[in-house]
XYZ file of C-alpha atoms in Angstrom:
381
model
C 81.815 31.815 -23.981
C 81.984 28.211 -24.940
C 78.397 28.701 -27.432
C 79.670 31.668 -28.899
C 82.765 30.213 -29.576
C 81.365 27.647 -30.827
C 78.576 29.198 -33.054
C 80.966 31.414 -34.368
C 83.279 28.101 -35.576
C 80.035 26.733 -37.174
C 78.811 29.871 -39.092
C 82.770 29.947 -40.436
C 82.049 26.362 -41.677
C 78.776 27.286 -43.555
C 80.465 30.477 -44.852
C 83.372 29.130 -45.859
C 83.027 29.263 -49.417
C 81.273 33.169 -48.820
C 84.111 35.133 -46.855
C 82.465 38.557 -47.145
C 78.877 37.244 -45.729
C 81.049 35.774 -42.850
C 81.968 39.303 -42.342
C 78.527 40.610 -42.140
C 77.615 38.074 -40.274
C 80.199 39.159 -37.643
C 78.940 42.790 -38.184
C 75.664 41.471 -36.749
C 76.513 39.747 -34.339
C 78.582 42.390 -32.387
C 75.594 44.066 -32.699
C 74.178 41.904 -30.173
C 76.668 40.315 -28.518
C 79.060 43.565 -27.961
C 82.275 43.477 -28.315
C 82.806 40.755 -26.487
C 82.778 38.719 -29.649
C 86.093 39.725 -30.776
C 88.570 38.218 -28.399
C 87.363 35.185 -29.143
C 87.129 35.974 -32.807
C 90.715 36.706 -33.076
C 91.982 33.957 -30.587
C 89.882 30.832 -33.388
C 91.940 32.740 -36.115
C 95.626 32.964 -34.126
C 95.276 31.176 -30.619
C 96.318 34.425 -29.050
C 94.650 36.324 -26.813
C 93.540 39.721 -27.077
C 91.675 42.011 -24.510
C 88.281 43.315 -25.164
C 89.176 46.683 -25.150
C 91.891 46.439 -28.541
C 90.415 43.596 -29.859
C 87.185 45.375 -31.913
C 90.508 47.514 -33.194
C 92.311 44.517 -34.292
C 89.801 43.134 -36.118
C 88.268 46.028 -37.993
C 92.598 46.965 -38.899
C 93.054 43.578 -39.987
C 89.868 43.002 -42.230
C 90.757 46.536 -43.943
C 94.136 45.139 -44.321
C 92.807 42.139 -46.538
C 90.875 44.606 -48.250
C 94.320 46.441 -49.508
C 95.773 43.329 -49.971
C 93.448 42.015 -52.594
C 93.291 45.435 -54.295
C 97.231 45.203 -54.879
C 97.230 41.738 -56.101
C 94.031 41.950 -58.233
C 92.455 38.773 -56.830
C 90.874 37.835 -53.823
C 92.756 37.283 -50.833
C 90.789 34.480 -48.098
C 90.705 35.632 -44.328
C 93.203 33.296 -42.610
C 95.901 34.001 -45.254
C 94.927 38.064 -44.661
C 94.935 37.455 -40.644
C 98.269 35.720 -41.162
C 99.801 38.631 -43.113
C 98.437 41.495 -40.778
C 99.882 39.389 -37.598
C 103.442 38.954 -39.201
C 103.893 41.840 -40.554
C 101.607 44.635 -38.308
C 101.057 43.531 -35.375
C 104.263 40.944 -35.383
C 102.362 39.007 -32.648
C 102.497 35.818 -35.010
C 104.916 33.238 -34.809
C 103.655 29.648 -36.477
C 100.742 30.393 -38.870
C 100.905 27.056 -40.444
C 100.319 25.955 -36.842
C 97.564 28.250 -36.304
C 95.981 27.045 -39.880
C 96.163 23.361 -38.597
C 94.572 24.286 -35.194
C 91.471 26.526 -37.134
C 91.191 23.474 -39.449
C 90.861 21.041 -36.580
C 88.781 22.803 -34.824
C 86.234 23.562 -37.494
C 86.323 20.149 -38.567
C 85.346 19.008 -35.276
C 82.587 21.029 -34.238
C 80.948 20.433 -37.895
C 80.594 16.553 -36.983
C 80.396 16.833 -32.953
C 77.479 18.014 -30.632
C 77.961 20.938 -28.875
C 76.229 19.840 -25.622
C 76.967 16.326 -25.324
C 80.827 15.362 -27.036
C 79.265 12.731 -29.240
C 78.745 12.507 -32.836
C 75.779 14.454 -34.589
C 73.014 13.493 -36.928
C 75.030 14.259 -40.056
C 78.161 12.044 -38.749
C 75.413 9.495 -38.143
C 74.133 9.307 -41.739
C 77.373 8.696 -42.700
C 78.838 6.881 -40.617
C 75.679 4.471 -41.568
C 76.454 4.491 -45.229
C 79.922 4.065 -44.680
C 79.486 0.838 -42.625
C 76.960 -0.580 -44.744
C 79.770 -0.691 -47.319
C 81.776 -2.416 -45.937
C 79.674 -4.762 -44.451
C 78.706 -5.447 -48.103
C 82.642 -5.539 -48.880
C 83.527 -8.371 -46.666
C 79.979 -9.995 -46.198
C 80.198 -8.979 -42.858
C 77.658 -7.301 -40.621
C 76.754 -4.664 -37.984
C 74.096 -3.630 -35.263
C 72.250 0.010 -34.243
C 70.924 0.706 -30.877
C 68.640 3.285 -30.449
C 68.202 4.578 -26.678
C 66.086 7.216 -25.937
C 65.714 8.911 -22.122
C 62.168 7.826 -20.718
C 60.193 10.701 -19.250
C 62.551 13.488 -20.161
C 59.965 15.840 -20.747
C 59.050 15.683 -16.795
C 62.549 16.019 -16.236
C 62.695 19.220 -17.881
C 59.062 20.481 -17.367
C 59.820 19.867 -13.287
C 63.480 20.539 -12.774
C 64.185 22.640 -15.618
C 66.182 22.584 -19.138
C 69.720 22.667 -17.564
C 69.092 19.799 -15.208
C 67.795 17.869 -18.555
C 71.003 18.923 -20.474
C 73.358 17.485 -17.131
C 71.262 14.161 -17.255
C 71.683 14.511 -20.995
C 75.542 14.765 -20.453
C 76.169 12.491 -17.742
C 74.285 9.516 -19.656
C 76.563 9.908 -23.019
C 79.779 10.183 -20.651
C 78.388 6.629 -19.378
C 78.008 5.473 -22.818
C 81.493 6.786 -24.440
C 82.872 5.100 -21.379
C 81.189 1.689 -21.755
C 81.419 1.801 -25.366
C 84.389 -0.135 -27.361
C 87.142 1.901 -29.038
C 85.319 1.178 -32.533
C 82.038 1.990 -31.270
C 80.518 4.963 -32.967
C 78.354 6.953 -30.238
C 75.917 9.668 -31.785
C 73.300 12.136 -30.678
C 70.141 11.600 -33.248
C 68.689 14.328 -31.446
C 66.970 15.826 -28.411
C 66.995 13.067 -25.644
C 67.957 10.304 -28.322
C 71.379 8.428 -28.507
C 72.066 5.934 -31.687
C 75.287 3.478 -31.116
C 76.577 2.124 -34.313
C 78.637 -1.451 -33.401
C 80.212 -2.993 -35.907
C 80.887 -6.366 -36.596
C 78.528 -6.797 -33.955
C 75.678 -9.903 -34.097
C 72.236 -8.810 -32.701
C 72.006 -10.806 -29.487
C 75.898 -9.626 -28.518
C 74.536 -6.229 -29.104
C 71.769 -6.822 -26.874
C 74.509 -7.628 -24.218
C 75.969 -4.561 -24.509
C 72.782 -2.217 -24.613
C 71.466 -3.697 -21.600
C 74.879 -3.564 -19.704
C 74.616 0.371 -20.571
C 70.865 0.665 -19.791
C 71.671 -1.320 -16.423
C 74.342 1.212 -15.684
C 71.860 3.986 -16.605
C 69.309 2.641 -14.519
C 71.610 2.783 -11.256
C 73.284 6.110 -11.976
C 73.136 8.748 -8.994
C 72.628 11.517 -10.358
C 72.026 15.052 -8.931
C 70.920 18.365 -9.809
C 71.376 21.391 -7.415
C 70.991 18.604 -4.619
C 68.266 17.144 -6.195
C 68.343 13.367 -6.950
C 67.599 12.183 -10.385
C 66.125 8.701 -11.353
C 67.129 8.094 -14.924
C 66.482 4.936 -17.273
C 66.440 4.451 -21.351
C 64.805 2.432 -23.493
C 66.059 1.013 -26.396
C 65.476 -0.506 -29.991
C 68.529 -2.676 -31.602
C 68.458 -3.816 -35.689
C 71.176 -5.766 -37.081
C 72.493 -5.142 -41.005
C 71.092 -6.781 -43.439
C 69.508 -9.151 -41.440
C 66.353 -7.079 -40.351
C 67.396 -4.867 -43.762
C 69.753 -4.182 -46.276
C 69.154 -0.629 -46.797
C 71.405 1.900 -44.402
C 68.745 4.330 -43.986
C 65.708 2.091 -43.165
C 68.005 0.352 -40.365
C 67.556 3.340 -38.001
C 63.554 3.171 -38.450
C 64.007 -0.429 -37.718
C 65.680 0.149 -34.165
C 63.448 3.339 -33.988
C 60.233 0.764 -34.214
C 61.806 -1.535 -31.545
C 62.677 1.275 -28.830
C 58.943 2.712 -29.289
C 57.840 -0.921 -28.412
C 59.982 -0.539 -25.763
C 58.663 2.360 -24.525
C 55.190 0.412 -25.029
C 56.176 -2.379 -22.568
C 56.588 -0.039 -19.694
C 60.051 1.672 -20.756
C 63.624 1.101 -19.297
C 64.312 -2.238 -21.624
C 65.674 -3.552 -24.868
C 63.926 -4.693 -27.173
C 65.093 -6.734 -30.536
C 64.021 -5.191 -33.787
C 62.755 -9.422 -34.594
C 60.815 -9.546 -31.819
C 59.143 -6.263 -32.550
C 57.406 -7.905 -36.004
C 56.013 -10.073 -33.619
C 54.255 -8.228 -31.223
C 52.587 -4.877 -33.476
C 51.057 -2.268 -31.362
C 47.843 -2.436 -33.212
C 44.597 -0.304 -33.063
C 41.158 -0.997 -33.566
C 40.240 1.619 -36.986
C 39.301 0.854 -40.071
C 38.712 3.278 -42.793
C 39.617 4.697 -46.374
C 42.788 5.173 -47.606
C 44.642 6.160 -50.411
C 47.414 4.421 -51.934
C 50.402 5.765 -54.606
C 52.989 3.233 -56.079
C 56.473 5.067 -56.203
C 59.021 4.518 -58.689
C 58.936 3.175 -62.111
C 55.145 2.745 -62.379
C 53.953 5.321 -60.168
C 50.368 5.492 -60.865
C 48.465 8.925 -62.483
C 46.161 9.149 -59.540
C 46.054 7.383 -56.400
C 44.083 3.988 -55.712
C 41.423 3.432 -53.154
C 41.901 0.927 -50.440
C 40.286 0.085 -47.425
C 42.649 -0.819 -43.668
C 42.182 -3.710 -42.056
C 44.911 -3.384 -39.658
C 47.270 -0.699 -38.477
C 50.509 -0.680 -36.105
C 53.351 1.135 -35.247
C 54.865 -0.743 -38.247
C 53.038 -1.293 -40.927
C 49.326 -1.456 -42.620
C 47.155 -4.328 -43.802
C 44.576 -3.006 -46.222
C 41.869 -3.999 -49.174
C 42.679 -2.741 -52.813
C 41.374 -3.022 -56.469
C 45.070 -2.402 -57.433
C 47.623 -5.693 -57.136
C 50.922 -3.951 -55.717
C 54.168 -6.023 -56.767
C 55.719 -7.189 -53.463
C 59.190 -5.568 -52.822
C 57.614 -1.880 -54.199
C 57.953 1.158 -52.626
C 54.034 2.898 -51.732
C 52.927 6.443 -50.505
C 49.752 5.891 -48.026
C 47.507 8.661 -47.122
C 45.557 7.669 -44.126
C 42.698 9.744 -42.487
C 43.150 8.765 -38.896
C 42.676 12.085 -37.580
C 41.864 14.483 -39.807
C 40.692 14.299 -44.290
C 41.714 17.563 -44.583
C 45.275 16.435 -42.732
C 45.874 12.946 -43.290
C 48.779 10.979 -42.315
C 50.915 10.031 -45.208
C 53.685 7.324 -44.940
C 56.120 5.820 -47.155
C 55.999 1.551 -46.658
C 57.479 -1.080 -48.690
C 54.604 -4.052 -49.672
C 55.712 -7.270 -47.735
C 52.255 -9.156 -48.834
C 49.609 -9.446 -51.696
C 46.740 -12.423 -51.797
C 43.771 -11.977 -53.680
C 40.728 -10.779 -51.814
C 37.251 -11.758 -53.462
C 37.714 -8.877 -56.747
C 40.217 -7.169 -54.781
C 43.514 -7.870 -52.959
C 44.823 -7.935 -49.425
C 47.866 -6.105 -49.326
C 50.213 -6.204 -46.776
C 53.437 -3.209 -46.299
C 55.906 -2.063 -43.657
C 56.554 1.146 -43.323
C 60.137 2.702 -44.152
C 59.953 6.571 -43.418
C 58.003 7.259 -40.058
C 58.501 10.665 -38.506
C 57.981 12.346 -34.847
C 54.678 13.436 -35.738
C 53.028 10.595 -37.967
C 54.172 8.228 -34.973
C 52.579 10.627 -32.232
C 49.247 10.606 -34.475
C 49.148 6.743 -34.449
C 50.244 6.793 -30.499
C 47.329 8.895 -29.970
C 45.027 6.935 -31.674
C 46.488 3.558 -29.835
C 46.237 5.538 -26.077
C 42.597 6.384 -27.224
């Protein structure tokens, strides 16, 4: 009852400026669902509750109702202020409406930032939250770390116990962390078995004192499903604003880098996003590439280079083209496939001339799930 109440809060927030498509979607979804969709329809809308068997009525009465009500006024008429009407004045079961606005209003606005499963933040909070902090750290020349923990060997968890003992391990660890976490601590699921903590005002080594008190914790958790002990652990990434980068959105890649080294070491530990520069996961292939400059001189067609040396973070490579350090390059790299290559966004870090050429050095900015499994791949052989 909890998901459908909660799915029908969310399609409400993405309908909100498209009443009558809201309608149809609830059309549908009784359809499906039965009638049982109702009573909790009507109790979002008024906090009262209705039984199943007069609730379809209510509804059905009520949304006609808003129907009369904009033809006699000429205008349209938006579902809470038609549900408010109907309650006063036909079924008289209303007493506070303004209250019952307020509650609708709270509760939409919370499941639109909050994960259903979990309690914590979402991905979209996350993003801004980021942005917003960033700000201000820019404001008051101040600064802030990210950890980025992510549940080691979740997919046996699930794959040997089953989905819903993942989601209770899922639960139980981001109860741990919202109760180990300060009051201005902003605790986030990025997704699936991945948790990002946003400290502010928060140096990089004192946030290393935290995530490891938390993956400690973690660590010695007793945890059971349907009597069935669970050993959990995390690993985890940390990068501190601006030192490791002064760009909000390339701070999560940086503590996304450091937890995958993390996970390289042997999982459950911390590692600092400085110390993975130091040690790349690199990989023995060298091969063709192309290379597009972004931005202001983005080139007409792409230039040919040649790798030297590839990691988790970045690319060394040969080209005819000198790259101005600090720009912004598209790489298309054939690791696996020419018909499929993998194509990354990096920033160049280095450029020395190279016999006619030049050796060009750049860290990559915008890694996703399945360029990173490609290179992991290619690293595990």
């Amino acid at each position: 009852m909890d998901d459908l109440r909660a799915s029908l809060i969310q399609q409400l927030s993405v309908y909100s400026d498209n009443e009558e498509e809201f309608l149809r979607h609830v059309e549908h979804l009784a359809g499906t669902q039965g009638d049982r969709i109702f009573p909790v329809l009507l109790n979002i809308f008024t906090q009262l509750d209705f039984k199943v068997e007069e609730a379809p009525s209510i509804w059905r009465n009520l949304v006609k109702h808003r129907e009369k009500m904009m033809a006699s006024m000429g205008r349209p008429v938006n579902l809470t202020t038609a549900i408010c009407d109907y309650m006063l004045t036909v079924e008289k079961a209303l007493i506070q409406p303004k209250l019952v606005e307020l509650n609708l209003y709270e509760e939409t606005s919370h499941y639109s930032k909050c994960d259903r499963l979990t309690g914590l933040y979402n991905r979209a909070y996350l993003e801004e939250a980021l942005k917003s902090e960033a700000s201000r750290c820019r404001r008051y020349q101040s600064e802030f770390s990210l950890v980025f923990f992510d549940l080691d060997h979740f997919k046996t968890i699930n794959d040997t116990l089953g989905h819903l003992a993942g989601d209770s391990v899922l639960i139980a660890i981001a109860n741990l962390i919202l109760s180990e976490k300060r009051a201005e601590d902003i605790a986030t699921r990025f997704g699936g078995e991945e948790i990002v903590l946003i400290l502010p005002g928060t140096q990089k080594y004192s946030a290393l004192i935290i995530a490891e008190r938390i993956r400690h914790k973690i660590e010695y958790m007793n945890l059971y499903f349907e009597e069935q002990m669970i050993n959990a652990t995390v690993s985890g990434g940390i990068a501190t604003f601006p030192l490791d980068t002064d760009i909000a959105g390339e701070l999560l890649d940086c503590a996304d880098r450091a937890m995958y080294r993390a996970k390289h070491r042997g999982r459950n530990q911390i590692v600092l996003f400085s110390d993975d520069k130091r040690h790349h996961v690199r990989m023995d292939w060298m091969g063709p590439i192309k290379i597009q400059e972004l931005g202001t001189r983005t080139l007409e067609r792409p230039a040919e280079g040649r790798i030297k040396d590839l990691s988790f973070s970045g690319v060394r490579f040969e080209s005819d083209q000198p790259l101005a350090i600090g720009s912004r390059i598209q790489v298309e790299i054939p690791l696996l496939s020419k018909d499929q290559p993998l194509v990354v966004v990096g920033r160049v870090t280095r450029l020395m001339p190279s016999g006619s050429g030049y050796d060009v050095g750049a860290t990559f900015l915008h890694f996703g799930e399945q360029d990173r499994a490609a290179i992991h791949r290619q690293v595990a052989g």
